[in-house]
Amino acid sequence: MRAIPARVLPEAFESPAAIVNRLRGQVKDRLLAPPMAMDGPVRSLAMALLLGLHDHEWKNVAPSFRRIGVAHLLAISGLHVGLVAGMIAALLTVIPVGPRTRWGMVLAGMAMYLLMVQWRPPVIRAGLMSLGAGMAMLGGLRIRGMGLLSLAAIIIVVIQPGQVARAGFQLSFVVVLGLM
């Protein structure tokens, strides 16, 4: 009997996770390259604020923010997703394109940003809700916040069932539900 080769995929195949990690590294390197060359704590703070990534300097930066009670502002959250979408939309107002094209570009920019940041429940929830709302608007459909929130929860639980038991997942959805 002949043995089945252990490696079925070609050598050049990259998993989706490997591709995303490679892209994150490239974005991080470009964001922090000259003319924005930063070192030490400033670089660590910029990486945390822009991408939710922590480097070796983070252990020196984080305690100051924890001590004054604002460490939560350094975590990538739904607020960051909304700010990125707003900034992209504002930048696109100077380009003479129609609203559907503009919203399509905002959605594409948000999707790219979501691929670059750390995937935590609030980010995934906000990203899925924002992308869902944008696609509904492009399609001329009515948007219901509860429907978007439910859809985001279902997608996350289908992909990662263990999230249901995690406090970050629960708090993210309960807070948004309370705001609705």
Backbone as a ProteinNet text record, in pm:
[ID]
protein_1_A
[PRIMARY]
MRAIPARVLPEAFESPAAIVNRLRGQVKDRLLAPPMAMDGPVRSLAMALLLGLHDHEWKNVAPSFRRIGVAHLLAISGLHVGLVAGMIAALLTVIPVGPRTRWGMVLAGMAMYLLMVQWRPPVIRAGLMSLGAGMAMLGGLRIRGMGLLSLAAIIIVVIQPGQVARAGFQLSFVVVLGLM
[TERTIARY]
83.7	0	88.7	49.9	128.3	85.8	181.5	153.7	103.4	13	-40	55.4	96.9	189.7	127.7	210	162.1	124.2	197	170.8	91.7	-32.9	-120.1	-116.1	-100.5	-102	36.2	41.5	171.6	250.2	381.9	470.9	435.1	391.9	367.1	233.3	153	20.9	35.3	-39.3	-44.4	-186.7	-201.2	-334.5	-388.1	-521	-576.4	-518.6	-500	-443.8	-301.3	-221.7	-84.3	-82.5	-175.1	-183.7	-219.4	-319.8	-361.4	-246.6	-175	-62.7	48.8	76	177.6	135.5	7	-43.2	-38.8	-75.7	-67.9	74.1	170.7	310.4	351.9	310.1	344.3	279	152.7	83.5	151	181.7	248.4	380.9	459.2	588.7	574.1	472.8	453.8	398.8	306.6	250.9	356.7	451.8	550.5	684.9	688.7	811.9	825.7	944.5	959.4	854.6	802.4	843.6	788.9	714	659.9	748.9	878.4	968.4	957.9	924.6	906.5	984.8	1026.1	1096.5	1035.8	1065.8	1031.9	884.8	855.4	717.6	621.9	669.4	582.7	539.9	631.3	600.2	500.7	524.5	436.4	295.5	284.7	155.6	84.3	158.6	99.1	48.5	125.3	81.1	-46	-54.9	-173.8	-295.1	-277.8	-390.2	-438.7	-346.5	-383.8	-427.4	-358	-381.3	-413.7	-402.8	-428.1	-316.5	-197.3	-83.7	6.8	68.1	158.1	295.6	397.9	534.8	604.9	737	812.9	811.7	790.3	785.7	652.9	552.4	418.5	416.9	497.9	499.4	546.1	617	660	556.5	472.9	375.4	243.7	194.5	60.7	38.2	134.8	106.3	63.3	118.8	80	-66.6	-112.5	-252.1	-345.3	-299.5	-381.4	-392.9	-282.6	-279.6	-379.4	-396.2	-490.1	-628.3	-646.9	-780	-826	-732.7	-773	-713.2	-672.8	-613.8	-712.7	-840.8	-941.8	-942.9	-894.2	-890.8	-787.4	-692.7	-588.4	-628.1	-738.9	-784	-867.2	-839.5	-918.4	-1060.1	-1156.1	-1295.2	-1386.3	-1515	-1612.3	-1598.4	-1557.4	-1536.9	-1432.9	-1323.9	-1220.4	-1275.4	-1359	-1418.3	-1502.1	-1582.6	-1664.6	-1580.3	-1473.5	-1385.7	-1317.1	-1272.5	-1208.4	-1308.1	-1428.9	-1531.6	-1560.6	-1572	-1597.8	-1484.4	-1360.3	-1245.8	-1238.6	-1263.8	-1261.8	-1371.3	-1490.6	-1602.2	-1568.8	-1509.5	-1474.6	-1368.3	-1268.3	-1163.8	-1219.8	-1319.9	-1376.1	-1470.6	-1504.1	-1592	-1523.2	-1390.2	-1317.9	-1303.9	-1339.8	-1332.6	-1470.5	-1477	-1607.4	-1662.5	-1718.8	-1783	-1924.1	-2008.7	-2145.4	-2150.9	-2263.9	-2276.5	-2260.8	-2310.1	-2295.8	-2147.6	-2075.2	-1932	-1858.9	-1894.6	-1831.4	-1855.3	-1980.7	-2010.9	-1940.1	-1928.5	-1853.6	-1707.5	-1650.9	-1511.4	-1496.1	-1593.5	-1590.3	-1594.2	-1683	-1692.4	-1561.6	-1501.4	-1374.1	-1265.3	-1260.8	-1163	-1184.4	-1311.2	-1341.2	-1300.4	-1328.8	-1292.1	-1140.9	-1065.4	-919.1	-872.5	-931.9	-894.4	-924.2	-1039.6	-1076.5	-980.8	-924.9	-826.7	-695.2	-668.4	-540.3	-537.7	-651.2	-652.2	-669.6	-645.9	-663.5	-812.2	-846.6	-986.8	-1036.1	-1104.3	-1166.9	-1316.9	-1398.4	-1544	-1602	-1562.9	-1622.1	-1586.9	-1467.1	-1423.5	-1498.4	-1507.6	-1578.9	-1725.2	-1786.2	-1927.5	-1948.1	-1867.5	-1881.8	-1854.4	-1754.1	-1721.9	-1833.4	-1886.6	-1995.7	-2119.7	-2149.8	-2267.1	-2247.6	-2129.1	-2101.6	-2104.4	-2040.9	-2041.4	-2182.9	-2258.8	-2397.7	-2482.3	-2467.3	-2544.2	-2505.3	-2375.7	-2331.1	-2381.6	-2377.7	-2427.6	-2578.4	-2651.4	-2796.2	-2825.6	-2748.9	-2769.6	-2738.6	-2633.2	-2600.2	-2709.8	-2772.2	-2878.4	-3015.1	-3023.5	-3150.6	-3244.1	-3188.7	-3270.1	-3283.5	-3392.5	-3409.9	-3316.1	-3265.9	-3171.6	-3240.2	-3228.2	-3278.4	-3159.9	-3137.5	-3024	-3025.5	-3141.9	-3151.2	-3117.3	-3157.8	-3125	-2975.6	-2910.1	-2765	-2692	-2736.4	-2674.2	-2690.1	-2808.4	-2834	-2750.5	-2742.7	-2663.7	-2516.4	-2464.7	-2325.2	-2302.2	-2394.7	-2381.6	-2383.1	-2473.9	-2485	-2356.8	-2305	-2184	-2065.8	-2050.7	-1939.7	-1953.6	-2073.4	-2094.3	-2076.8	-2116.6	-2096.9	-1947.5	-1871.3	-1727.9	-1650.7	-1686.7	-1617.7	-1720.5	-1774.9	-1880	-1839.8	-1712.8	-1666.3	-1680.8	-1701.6	-1715.5	-1835.3	-1938.7	-2060.1	-2028	-1929.3	-1895.6	-1798	-1749.7	-1648.1	-1712.8	-1657.6	-1711.6	-1704.3	-1596	-1581.8	-1692.3	-1727.8	-1836.1	-1968.5	-1996.8	-2123.6	-2138.6	-2033.6	-2040.4	-2055.8	-1984.5	-1993.7	-2137.4	-2204.7	-2341.1	-2442.1	-2422.9	-2517.6	-2510.7	-2391.2	-2376.7	-2443.1	-2420.1	-2481.2	-2632.2	-2678.5	-2822.7	-2881.4	-2811.2	-2855.7	-2859.9	-2766.1	-2763	-2874.5	-2925.2	-3031.3	-3161.2
-117.6	0	124.5	221.5	343.3	449.1	520.5	624.6	751	818.4	945.5	1055.4	1142.9	1249.5	1339.5	1378.9	1462.4	1601.6	1652.6	1788.4	1779.2	1824.9	1821.1	1954.3	2061.8	2195.3	2230.2	2312.1	2351.6	2432.2	2434.6	2505.2	2653.2	2716.5	2860.6	2898.3	2799.8	2830.8	2898.6	3007.9	3076.9	3067.7	3038.6	3035	3177.1	3193.9	3328.8	3400.9	3328.7	3391.7	3440.2	3362.1	3402.4	3525.8	3531.9	3648	3772.8	3761.3	3875	3918.8	3825.1	3861.5	3929.5	3881.3	3944.5	4087.4	4105.1	4238.2	4331.4	4280.2	4362.5	4412.9	4324.6	4363.4	4471	4455.9	4555.2	4689.6	4688.6	4813.5	4879.9	4800.9	4854.9	4918.7	4849.6	4903	5032.9	5039.9	5160.7	5276.8	5246.9	5354	5417.7	5338.1	5386.8	5416.2	5420.3	5450	5600.8	5647.5	5790.7	5837.7	5956.7	6065.7	6055.5	5951.3	5936.9	5846.8	5844.6	5755.6	5781.8	5678.6	5689.9	5578.2	5604.6	5503.5	5493.3	5384.3	5365.3	5378.9	5453.8	5464.7	5529	5624.5	5691	5590.3	5508.7	5404.7	5304.8	5263.4	5167.3	5222.9	5350	5415.4	5427.6	5465	5476.6	5341	5234.5	5101.2	5059.9	5092.2	5056.5	5136.1	5266	5350.5	5321.3	5292.6	5273.3	5131	5032.7	4894.5	4799.1	4846.8	4758.2	4658.6	4687.7	4596.9	4644.5	4549.8	4581.4	4525.1	4609.4	4563.1	4548.7	4528.4	4508.5	4631.2	4750.1	4873	4891	4814.4	4833.6	4822.2	4733.3	4714.8	4840.6	4928.8	5055.5	5166.5	5153.2	5256.4	5237.2	5115.2	5085.8	5126.1	5105.1	5136.3	5280.6	5375.6	5516.4	5537.1	5476.1	5490.1	5416.1	5301.5	5228.4	5307.2	5367.2	5441.1	5557.2	5624.7	5738.2	5698	5567.9	5517.4	5536.7	5552.5	5571.3	5465.7	5352.6	5246.9	5195	5200.7	5151.5	5231.8	5355	5435.9	5384.9	5305.2	5252.7	5121.8	5064.2	4938.4	4970.4	4898.2	4916.4	4871.6	4955.7	4925.6	4965.6	4953.1	4995.4	5143.1	5222.4	5365.7	5387.5	5310.5	5323.1	5291.8	5188.2	5150.2	5265.8	5326.9	5441.3	5560.9	5586.9	5699.2	5677.7	5556	5526.9	5545.8	5493.4	5510.3	5658.2	5734.9	5878.8	5952.2	5916.3	5981.8	5948.3	5822.2	5784.1	5859.6	5864.1	5935.1	6083.4	6143.9	6286.2	6310.7	6224.1	6239.2	6222.7	6136.8	6111	6221.5	6316.7	6425.4	6515.6	6513.2	6598	6532	6404.9	6333.4	6337.4	6380.5	6391.4	6255.1	6181.8	6053.5	6054.8	5969.3	5960	5897.7	5911.5	5859.8	5708	5635.7	5489.1	5449.3	5515.6	5487.7	5525	5641.2	5685.9	5585	5538.2	5440.1	5308.3	5270	5149.1	5160.7	5279	5302.2	5305	5361	5360.8	5216.5	5135.2	4995.1	4920.5	4945.9	4880.6	4923.8	5052	5101.2	5042.1	5032.6	4971.8	4825	4753.9	4612.7	4595.9	4682.5	4675.3	4705.6	4807	4839.8	4721.9	4659.7	4547.2	4429.8	4413.8	4308.2	4338.6	4466.1	4506.1	4506.9	4529	4544.5	4410.6	4415.9	4297.8	4263.3	4138.4	4097.5	4064.7	4161.4	4144.3	4158.9	4102.4	4106.3	4244.2	4351.6	4481.5	4528.2	4497.6	4538.1	4457.9	4327.7	4242.2	4283.7	4307	4347.2	4478.3	4578	4708.6	4698.1	4619.5	4603	4535.7	4426.9	4357.2	4445.6	4518.2	4605.9	4718.8	4776.9	4887.3	4839.9	4726.4	4673.4	4635.3	4575.3	4538.8	4661	4765.3	4888.2	4952.7	4956	5015	4939.3	4807.2	4727.2	4743.9	4753.1	4774.8	4910.3	5012	5144.8	5144.6	5075.3	5065.8	4994.5	4896.3	4821.3	4884.2	4998.3	5067.1	4996.1	4919.2	4845.7	4924.1	4897.5	4959.1	4893.1	4972.4	4922.8	4917	4804.5	4789.3	4754.2	4839.2	4819.6	4684.4	4642.3	4514.1	4399.5	4411.4	4308.8	4301.3	4417.8	4420	4363	4400.4	4349.2	4197.7	4148.7	4004.3	3931	3986.8	3925	3917.6	4025.3	4025.8	3918.1	3906.5	3805.2	3665	3639.9	3506.6	3472.1	3566.5	3539.5	3508	3587.5	3565.1	3429.3	3394.8	3268.7	3149.2	3163.2	3053.5	3030.8	3139.2	3127.5	3085.9	3144.4	3115.5	3092.7	2971.6	2945.2	2976	2964.1	2989.9	3134.3	3225.7	3367.1	3392.8	3310.5	3331.4	3336.4	3261.1	3254	3362.7	3443.3	3544.6	3678.1	3741.9	3869.8	3978.8	3983.5	4086.8	4079.5	3960.4	3940.2	3986.1	3939.3	3970.9	4120.6	4183	4326.9	4408.6	4370.5	4443.3	4448.2	4335.2	4329.6	4390.6	4371.9	4428.7	4581.1	4635.7	4782.3	4840.4	4780	4830.6	4815.9	4704.1	4683.3	4791.7	4825.1	4932.1	5068	5091.6	5219.6	5230.6	5116.5	5117.8	5154.7
0	0	0	-78	-95.3	7.1	65.5	166.7	98.3	164.8	116.8	161.9	70.8	111.9	218.2	315.2	425.9	377.8	279.5	231.7	101.7	107.7	-8.7	-83.3	-8.7	-68.6	-122.3	-226.1	-279.2	-176.8	-194.6	-103.2	-88.8	-196.5	-195.8	-132.5	-91.7	-35.6	99.5	118.3	246.9	298.8	426.1	485.4	494.4	502.3	518.4	640	750.8	871.4	846.2	774.3	743.1	653.4	558.1	469.3	549.6	638.1	720.8	809.8	871.7	958.9	880.8	759.4	675.6	639.8	601.6	567.9	688.2	806.2	927.8	949.9	932.7	950.5	851.7	725.9	624.4	654	695.8	729	848.5	950.2	1068.3	1029.8	947.8	906.5	827.2	740.4	659.1	740	832.7	915.1	1004.5	1047	1141.5	1076.8	944	870.2	851.6	811.5	785.3	686.3	695.8	783.2	925.4	956.6	1092	1176.7	1148.4	1221.3	1370.7	1444.4	1588.1	1655.6	1775.9	1853.2	1992	2057.3	2197.1	2229.2	2336.1	2384.2	2284.1	2205.4	2107.3	2000.8	1954.6	1856	1914.1	2037.6	2103	2117.8	2155.8	2170.5	2035.6	1931	1797.4	1748.4	1771.7	1729.7	1803.5	1932.2	2009.6	1962.4	1938.6	1897.6	1756.2	1664.7	1525	1492.2	1550.3	1510	1624.4	1749	1861.8	1885.1	1834.5	1849.5	1961.8	2030.8	2141.7	2112	2128.3	2106.9	2242.3	2238.6	2362.3	2453.4	2400.2	2480	2553.1	2514.4	2568.3	2719.9	2775.2	2920.7	2994.2	2924.5	2984.2	2963.6	2860.9	2827.4	2902.7	2906.1	2959.3	3105.6	3197.5	3338.7	3364.2	3291.9	3311.5	3276.6	3169.8	3128.8	3223.8	3274.7	3373.3	3502.8	3545.7	3671.6	3671.7	3558.4	3556.2	3505.1	3478.4	3445.9	3302.1	3208.5	3068.4	2975.8	3029.1	2947.4	2843.2	2875.2	2780.9	2650.7	2653	2531.8	2431.4	2478.6	2391.5	2324.3	2365.4	2305.3	2181.8	2073.1	1951.8	1983.1	1950.6	1984.1	1868.4	1893.2	1794	1760.3	1857.6	1833.9	1724.6	1728.4	1626.1	1487.9	1479.8	1350.7	1296.7	1382.5	1341.9	1302.1	1376.1	1342.4	1207.5	1183.5	1054.6	941.2	959.2	855	831.6	938.8	926.2	857.7	891.1	827.9	678.9	645.7	503.5	428.5	486.4	422.2	405.5	506.7	498.9	391.3	384.7	283	142.2	128.4	-4.4	-52.2	33.5	-10.3	-111.8	-114.9	-210.1	-347.5	-355.4	-483.3	-548.7	-672.7	-738.4	-784	-688.9	-720.1	-661.8	-712	-662.9	-523.7	-457.6	-321.2	-312.7	-412	-407.9	-417.8	-505.7	-519.9	-392	-335.3	-211.3	-99.3	-83.3	21.4	-5.9	-130.7	-164.2	-123.8	-145.5	-107.6	44.5	114.6	261.7	311.8	254.3	295.4	268.3	153.8	121.3	219.9	252.8	350	487.6	528.7	659.7	661	553.2	546.6	557.8	489.5	498.6	640.8	703.6	841.3	933.8	916.6	1001.7	984.8	866.5	846.8	918.5	941.2	998.2	1150.5	1214.1	1359.5	1429.6	1559.8	1643.6	1650.9	1630.5	1627.5	1766.9	1826.5	1956.4	1936.5	2025.6	2006.4	1975.2	2045.5	2010.9	1870	1825	1691.3	1586.1	1608.1	1512.3	1506.4	1622.1	1626.8	1551.4	1583.8	1518.1	1368.6	1333.3	1192.1	1115.3	1170.2	1102.5	1092.1	1199.9	1196.6	1095.5	1093.4	1000.7	856.2	830.9	694.7	652.4	744.3	713.1	683.5	764.5	743	610.8	582.1	456.3	335.2	342.1	229.4	213	325.3	316.8	252.9	291.4	233.8	84.3	45.4	-96.8	-174.1	-110.5	-176.2	-162.7	-94.5	-76.8	20.4	113.5	210.1	340.6	413.3	545	644.5	734.9	834.4	969.9	1036	1171.9	1260.4	1359.9	1449.6	1518.6	1565.9	1635	1540.2	1415.6	1317	1291.6	1279.8	1259.2	1380	1500.1	1621.8	1630.4	1600.2	1603.7	1499.1	1380.2	1274	1313.6	1372	1416	1522.1	1617	1722.7	1662.9	1571.2	1509.1	1434.4	1356.4	1277.9	1370.4	1476.2	1569	1637.5	1681.2	1752.1	1658.6	1533	1437.7	1414.2	1402	1374.9	1500	1614.7	1740.2	1851	1862.4	1961.4	2105.2	2136.5	2272.9	2316.7	2222.6	2257.8	2347.6	2337.3	2416.3	2565.3	2609.3	2751.7	2794.7	2702.6	2735.9	2770.8	2872.5	2920.6	2813.6	2736.7	2634.2	2530.3	2490	2393.7	2454.7	2574.6	2640.1	2665	2718.9	2747.3	2619.8	2515.7	2389.8	2339.8	2342.2	2290	2386.6	2516.3	2613.3	2611.8	2601.6	2599.2	2474.1	2358.7	2235.7	2243.4	2295.5	2312.8	2402.8	2509.2	2599.4	2531.1	2440.6	2368.7	2265.6	2220	2120.3	2188.8
[MASK]
++++++++++++++++++++++++++++++++++++++++++++++++++++++++++++++++++++++++++++++++++++++++++++++++++++++++++++++++++++++++++++++++++++++++++++++++++++++++++++++++++++++++++++++++++++

